[in-house]
PDB file of C-alpha atoms in Angstrom:
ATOM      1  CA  UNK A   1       0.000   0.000   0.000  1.00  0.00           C
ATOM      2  CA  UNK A   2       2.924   2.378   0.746  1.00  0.00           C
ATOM      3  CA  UNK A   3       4.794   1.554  -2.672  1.00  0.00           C
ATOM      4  CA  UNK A   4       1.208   2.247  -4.309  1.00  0.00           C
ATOM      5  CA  UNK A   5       1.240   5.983  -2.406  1.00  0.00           C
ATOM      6  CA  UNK A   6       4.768   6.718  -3.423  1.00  0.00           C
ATOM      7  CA  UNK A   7       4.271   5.947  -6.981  1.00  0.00           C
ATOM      8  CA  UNK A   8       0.757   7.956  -6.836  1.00  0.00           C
ATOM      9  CA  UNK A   9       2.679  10.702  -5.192  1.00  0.00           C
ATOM     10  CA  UNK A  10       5.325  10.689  -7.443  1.00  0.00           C
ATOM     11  CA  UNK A  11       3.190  10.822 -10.845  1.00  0.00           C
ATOM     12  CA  UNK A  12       1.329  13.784  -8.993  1.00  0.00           C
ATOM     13  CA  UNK A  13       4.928  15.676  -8.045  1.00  0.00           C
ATOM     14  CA  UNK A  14       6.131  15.163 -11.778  1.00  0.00           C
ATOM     15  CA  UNK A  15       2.715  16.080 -13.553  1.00  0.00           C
ATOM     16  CA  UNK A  16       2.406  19.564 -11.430  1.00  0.00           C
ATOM     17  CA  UNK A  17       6.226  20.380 -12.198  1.00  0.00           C
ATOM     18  CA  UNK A  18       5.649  20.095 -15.601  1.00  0.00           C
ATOM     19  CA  UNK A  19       2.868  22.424 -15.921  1.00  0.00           C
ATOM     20  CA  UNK A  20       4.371  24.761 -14.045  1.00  0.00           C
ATOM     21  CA  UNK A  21       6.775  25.617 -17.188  1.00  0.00           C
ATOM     22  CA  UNK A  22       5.506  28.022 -19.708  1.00  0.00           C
ATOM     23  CA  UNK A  23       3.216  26.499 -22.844  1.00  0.00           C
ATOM     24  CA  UNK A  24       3.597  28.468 -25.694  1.00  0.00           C
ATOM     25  CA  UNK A  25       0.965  28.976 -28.102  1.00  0.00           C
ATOM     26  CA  UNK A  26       1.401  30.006 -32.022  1.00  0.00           C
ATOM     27  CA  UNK A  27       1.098  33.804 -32.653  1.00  0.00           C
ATOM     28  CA  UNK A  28      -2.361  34.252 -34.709  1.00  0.00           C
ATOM     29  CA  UNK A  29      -3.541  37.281 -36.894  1.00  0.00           C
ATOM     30  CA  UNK A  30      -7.153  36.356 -34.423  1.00  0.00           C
ATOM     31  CA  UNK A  31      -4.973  36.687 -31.611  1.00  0.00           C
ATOM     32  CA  UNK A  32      -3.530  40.159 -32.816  1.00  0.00           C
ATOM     33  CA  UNK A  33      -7.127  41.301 -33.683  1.00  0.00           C
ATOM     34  CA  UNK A  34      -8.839  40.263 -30.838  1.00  0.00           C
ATOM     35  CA  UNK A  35      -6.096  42.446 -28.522  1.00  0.00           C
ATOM     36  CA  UNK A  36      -5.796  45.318 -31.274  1.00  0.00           C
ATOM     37  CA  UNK A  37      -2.311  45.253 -29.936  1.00  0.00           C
ATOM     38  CA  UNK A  38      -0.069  48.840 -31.059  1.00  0.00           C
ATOM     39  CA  UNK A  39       3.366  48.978 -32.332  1.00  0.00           C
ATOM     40  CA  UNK A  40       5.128  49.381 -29.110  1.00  0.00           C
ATOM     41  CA  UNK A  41       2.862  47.031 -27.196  1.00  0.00           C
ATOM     42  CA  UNK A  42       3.965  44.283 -29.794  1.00  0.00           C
ATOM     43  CA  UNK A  43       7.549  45.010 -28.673  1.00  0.00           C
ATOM     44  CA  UNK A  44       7.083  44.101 -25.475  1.00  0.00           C
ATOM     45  CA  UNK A  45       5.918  40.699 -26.009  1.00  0.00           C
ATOM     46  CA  UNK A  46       8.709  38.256 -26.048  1.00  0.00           C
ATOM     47  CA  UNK A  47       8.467  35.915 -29.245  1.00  0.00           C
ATOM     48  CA  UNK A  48       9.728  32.220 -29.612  1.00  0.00           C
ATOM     49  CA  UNK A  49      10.480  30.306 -32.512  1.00  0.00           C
ATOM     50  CA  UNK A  50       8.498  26.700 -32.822  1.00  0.00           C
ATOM     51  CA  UNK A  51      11.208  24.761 -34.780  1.00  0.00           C
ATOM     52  CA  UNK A  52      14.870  25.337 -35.863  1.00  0.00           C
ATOM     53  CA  UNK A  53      15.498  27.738 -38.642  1.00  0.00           C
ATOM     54  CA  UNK A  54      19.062  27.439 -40.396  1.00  0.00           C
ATOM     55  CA  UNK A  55      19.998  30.055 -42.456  1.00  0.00           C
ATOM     56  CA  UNK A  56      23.005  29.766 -45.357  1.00  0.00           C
ATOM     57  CA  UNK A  57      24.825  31.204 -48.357  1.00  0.00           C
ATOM     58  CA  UNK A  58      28.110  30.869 -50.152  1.00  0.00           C
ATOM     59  CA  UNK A  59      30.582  33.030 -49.375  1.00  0.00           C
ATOM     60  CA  UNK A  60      32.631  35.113 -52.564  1.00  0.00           C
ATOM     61  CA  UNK A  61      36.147  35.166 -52.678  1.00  0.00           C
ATOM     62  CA  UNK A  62      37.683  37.574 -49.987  1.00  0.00           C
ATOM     63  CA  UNK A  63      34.364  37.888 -48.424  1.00  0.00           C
ATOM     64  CA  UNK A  64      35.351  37.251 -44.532  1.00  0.00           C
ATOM     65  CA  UNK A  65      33.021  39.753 -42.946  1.00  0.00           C
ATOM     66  CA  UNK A  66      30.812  37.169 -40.999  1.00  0.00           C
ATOM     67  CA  UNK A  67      28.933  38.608 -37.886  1.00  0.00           C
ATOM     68  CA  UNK A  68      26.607  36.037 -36.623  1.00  0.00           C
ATOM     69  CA  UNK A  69      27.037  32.909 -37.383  1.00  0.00           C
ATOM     70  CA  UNK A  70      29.741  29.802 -38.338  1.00  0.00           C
ATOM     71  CA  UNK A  71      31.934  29.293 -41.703  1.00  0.00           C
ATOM     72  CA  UNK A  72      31.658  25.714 -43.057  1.00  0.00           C
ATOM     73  CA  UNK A  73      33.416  23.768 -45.493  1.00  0.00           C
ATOM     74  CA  UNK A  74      30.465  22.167 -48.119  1.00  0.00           C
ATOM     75  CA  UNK A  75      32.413  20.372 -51.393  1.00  0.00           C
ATOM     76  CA  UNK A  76      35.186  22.921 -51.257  1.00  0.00           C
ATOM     77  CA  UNK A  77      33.393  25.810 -50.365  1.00  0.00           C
ATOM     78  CA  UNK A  78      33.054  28.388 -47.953  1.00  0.00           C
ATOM     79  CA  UNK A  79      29.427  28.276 -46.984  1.00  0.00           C
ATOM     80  CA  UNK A  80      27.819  30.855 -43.557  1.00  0.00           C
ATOM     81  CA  UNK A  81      25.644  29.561 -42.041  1.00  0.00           C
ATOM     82  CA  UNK A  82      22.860  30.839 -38.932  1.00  0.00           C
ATOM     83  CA  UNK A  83      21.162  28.687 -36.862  1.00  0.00           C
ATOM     84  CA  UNK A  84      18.510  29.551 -34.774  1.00  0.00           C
ATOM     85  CA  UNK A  85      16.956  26.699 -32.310  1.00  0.00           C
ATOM     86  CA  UNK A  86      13.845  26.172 -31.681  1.00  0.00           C
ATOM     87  CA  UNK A  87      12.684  28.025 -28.511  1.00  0.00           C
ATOM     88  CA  UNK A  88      14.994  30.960 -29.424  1.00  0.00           C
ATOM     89  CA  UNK A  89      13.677  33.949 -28.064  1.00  0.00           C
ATOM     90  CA  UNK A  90      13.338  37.039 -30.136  1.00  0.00           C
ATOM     91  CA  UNK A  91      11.387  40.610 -30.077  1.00  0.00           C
ATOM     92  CA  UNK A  92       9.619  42.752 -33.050  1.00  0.00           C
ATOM     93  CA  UNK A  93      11.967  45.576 -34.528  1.00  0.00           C
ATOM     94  CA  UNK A  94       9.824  46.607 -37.086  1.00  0.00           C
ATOM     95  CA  UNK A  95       6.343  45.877 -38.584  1.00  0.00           C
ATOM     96  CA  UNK A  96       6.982  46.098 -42.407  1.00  0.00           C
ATOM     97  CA  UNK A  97       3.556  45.431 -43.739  1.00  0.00           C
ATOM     98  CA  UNK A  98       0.194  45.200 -41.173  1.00  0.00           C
ATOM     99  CA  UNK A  99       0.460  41.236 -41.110  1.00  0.00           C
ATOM    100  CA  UNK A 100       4.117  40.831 -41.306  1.00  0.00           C
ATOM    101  CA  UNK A 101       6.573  41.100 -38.279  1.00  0.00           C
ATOM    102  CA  UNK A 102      10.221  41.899 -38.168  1.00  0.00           C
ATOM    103  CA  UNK A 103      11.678  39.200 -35.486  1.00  0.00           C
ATOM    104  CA  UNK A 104      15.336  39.524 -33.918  1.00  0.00           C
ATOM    105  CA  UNK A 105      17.026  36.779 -32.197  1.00  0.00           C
ATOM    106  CA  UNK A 106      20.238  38.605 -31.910  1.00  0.00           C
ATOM    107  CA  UNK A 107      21.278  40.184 -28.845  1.00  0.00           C
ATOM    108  CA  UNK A 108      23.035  43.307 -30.513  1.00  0.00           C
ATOM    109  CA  UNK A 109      22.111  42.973 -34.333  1.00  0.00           C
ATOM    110  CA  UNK A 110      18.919  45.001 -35.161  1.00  0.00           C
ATOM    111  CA  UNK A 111      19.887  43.904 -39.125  1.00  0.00           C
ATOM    112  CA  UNK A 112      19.829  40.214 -38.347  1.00  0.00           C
ATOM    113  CA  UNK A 113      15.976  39.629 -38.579  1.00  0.00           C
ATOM    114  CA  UNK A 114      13.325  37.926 -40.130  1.00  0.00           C
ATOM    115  CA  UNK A 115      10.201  38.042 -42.006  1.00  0.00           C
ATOM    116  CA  UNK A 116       7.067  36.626 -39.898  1.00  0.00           C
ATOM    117  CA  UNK A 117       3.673  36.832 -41.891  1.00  0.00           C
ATOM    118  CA  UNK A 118       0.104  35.798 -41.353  1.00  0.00           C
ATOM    119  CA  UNK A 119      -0.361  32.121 -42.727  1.00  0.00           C
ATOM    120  CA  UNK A 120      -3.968  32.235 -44.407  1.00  0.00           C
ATOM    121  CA  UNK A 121      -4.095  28.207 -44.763  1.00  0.00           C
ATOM    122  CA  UNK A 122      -3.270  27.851 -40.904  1.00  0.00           C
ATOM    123  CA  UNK A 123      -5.496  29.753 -38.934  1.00  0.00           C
ATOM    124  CA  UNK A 124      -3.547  32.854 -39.406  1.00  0.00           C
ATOM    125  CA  UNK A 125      -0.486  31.482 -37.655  1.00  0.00           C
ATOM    126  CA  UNK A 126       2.689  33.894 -38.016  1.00  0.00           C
ATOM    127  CA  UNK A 127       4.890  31.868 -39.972  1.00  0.00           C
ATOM    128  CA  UNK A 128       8.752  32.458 -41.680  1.00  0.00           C
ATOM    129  CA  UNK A 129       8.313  34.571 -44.653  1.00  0.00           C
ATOM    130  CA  UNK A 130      10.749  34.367 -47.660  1.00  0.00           C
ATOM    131  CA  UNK A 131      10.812  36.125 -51.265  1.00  0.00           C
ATOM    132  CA  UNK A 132      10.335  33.089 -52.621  1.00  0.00           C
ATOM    133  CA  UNK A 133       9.775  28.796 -51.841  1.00  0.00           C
ATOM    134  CA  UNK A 134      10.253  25.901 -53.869  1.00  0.00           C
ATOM    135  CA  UNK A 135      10.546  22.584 -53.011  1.00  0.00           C
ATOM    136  CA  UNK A 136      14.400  22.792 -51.943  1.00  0.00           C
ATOM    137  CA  UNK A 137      14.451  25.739 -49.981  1.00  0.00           C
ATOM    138  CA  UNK A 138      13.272  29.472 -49.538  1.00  0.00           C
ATOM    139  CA  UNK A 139      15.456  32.349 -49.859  1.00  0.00           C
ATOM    140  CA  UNK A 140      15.335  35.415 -47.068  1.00  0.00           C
ATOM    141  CA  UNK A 141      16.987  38.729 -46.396  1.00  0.00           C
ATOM    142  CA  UNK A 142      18.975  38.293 -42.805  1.00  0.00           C
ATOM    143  CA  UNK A 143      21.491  40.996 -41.851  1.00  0.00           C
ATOM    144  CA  UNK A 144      21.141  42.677 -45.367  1.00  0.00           C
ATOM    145  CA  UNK A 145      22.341  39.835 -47.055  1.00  0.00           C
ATOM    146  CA  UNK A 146      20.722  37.023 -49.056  1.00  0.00           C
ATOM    147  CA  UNK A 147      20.296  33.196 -47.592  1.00  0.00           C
ATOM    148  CA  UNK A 148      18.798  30.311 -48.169  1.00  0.00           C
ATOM    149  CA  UNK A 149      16.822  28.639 -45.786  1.00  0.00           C
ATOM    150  CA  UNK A 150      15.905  24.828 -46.141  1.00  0.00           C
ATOM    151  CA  UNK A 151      12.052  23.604 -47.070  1.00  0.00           C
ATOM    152  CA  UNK A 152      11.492  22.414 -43.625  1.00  0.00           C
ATOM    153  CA  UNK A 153      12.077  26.034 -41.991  1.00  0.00           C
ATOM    154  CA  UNK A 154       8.531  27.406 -43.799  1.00  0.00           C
ATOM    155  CA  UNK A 155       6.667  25.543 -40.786  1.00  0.00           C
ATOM    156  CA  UNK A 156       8.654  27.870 -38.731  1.00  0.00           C
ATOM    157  CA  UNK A 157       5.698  29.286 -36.414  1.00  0.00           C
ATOM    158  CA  UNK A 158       6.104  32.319 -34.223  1.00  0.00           C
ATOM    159  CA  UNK A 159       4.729  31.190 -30.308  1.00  0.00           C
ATOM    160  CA  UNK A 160       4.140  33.206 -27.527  1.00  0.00           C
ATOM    161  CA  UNK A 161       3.525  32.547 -23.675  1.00  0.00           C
ATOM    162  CA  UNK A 162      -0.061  33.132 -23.657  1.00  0.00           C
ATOM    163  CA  UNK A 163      -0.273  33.240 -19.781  1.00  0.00           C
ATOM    164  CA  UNK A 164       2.746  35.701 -19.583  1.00  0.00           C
ATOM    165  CA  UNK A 165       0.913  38.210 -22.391  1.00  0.00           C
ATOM    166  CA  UNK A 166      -2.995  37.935 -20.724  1.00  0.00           C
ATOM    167  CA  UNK A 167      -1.173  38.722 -16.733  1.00  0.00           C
ATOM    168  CA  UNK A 168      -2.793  41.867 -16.417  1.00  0.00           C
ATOM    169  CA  UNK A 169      -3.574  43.051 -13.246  1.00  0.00           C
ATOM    170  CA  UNK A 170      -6.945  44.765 -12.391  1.00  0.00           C
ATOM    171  CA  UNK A 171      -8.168  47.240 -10.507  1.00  0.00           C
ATOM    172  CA  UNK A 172     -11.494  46.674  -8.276  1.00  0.00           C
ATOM    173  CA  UNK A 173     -13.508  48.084  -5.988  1.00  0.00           C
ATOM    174  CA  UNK A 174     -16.411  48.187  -4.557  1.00  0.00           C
ATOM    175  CA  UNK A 175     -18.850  50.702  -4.338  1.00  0.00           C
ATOM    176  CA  UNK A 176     -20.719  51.552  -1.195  1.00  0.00           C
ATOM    177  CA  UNK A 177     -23.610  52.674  -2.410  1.00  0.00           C
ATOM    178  CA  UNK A 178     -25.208  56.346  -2.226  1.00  0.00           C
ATOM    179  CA  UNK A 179     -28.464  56.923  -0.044  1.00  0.00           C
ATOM    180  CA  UNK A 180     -30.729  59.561  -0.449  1.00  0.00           C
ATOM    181  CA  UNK A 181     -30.185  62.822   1.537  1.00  0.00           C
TER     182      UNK A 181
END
């Protein structure tokens, strides 16, 4: 009966630890409506990615500038690449359209962002924007500069900690009433 409790007890411990991290939710044009959320209100809500994004392009001879990111060797050539992990926090610099969002996940690089846009096929999720997808890969502007990104990255979803955004706190009172003089 006492192993039984433990276990019990146990399960219990483990299942309220784990809801006691934050859930993050995808980003949706409904949930930007519904909260007719300004400019600098959007900047204070802290952004996650929902999968990795990697980010690449071949570097030109004498090119060596590289700010954020590795250099690797692909069949004999230089290649940059940026990786950003899923769960990487980032903030809005810029809103460059109404539906589309300007996300940094650099610390000091207000150039190194990316294109977030309204998804009209799922439910208005904010999802990686590029110029262009085909069935290889997508190319995007990061830091002013051209990259590829592979296929996989345009499920790249923009999440938020719903609980942390809808903390408000409220003011109440109540009143006493007013009798007739």
């Amino acid at each position: 009966m006492k192993w039984t409790n433990l276990v019990l007890l146990s399960i219990l411990g483990v299942f309220l630890l784990s809801s006691c991290g934050s859930k993050l939710t995808p980003f949706t044009q409904r949930l930007y409506d519904d909260n007719n959320w300004s400019e600098e209100e959007l900047k204070r809500i802290q952004f996650y990615t929902s999968d990795d994004i990697i980010l690449f392009r071949e570097l030109s001879r004498g090119e060596s500038e590289i700010i954020s990111g590795e250099i690797k060797i692909r069949n004999g050539r230089k290649i940059n690449e940026v990786i950003i992990k899923k769960g990487t926090p980032g903030v809005l610099i810029f809103r460059p359209k109404e539906d589309k969002f300007a996300i940094s996940f650099e610390a000091d690089n207000d150039d190194g962002y990316l294109i977030f846009g309204a998804a009209k096929r799922r439910s208005g999720q904010y999802r990686l924007f590029a110029k262009n997808w085909n069935r290889s890969f997508g190319k995007v502007t990061y830091d002013g500069k051209t990259y590829r990104t592979s296929w996989p990255s345009q499920f790249a979803t923009l999440m938020v900690d719903l609980r942390r955004i809808r903390d408000t706190k409220v003011q109440k009172r109540v009143a006493k009433g007013r009798k007739v003089d």
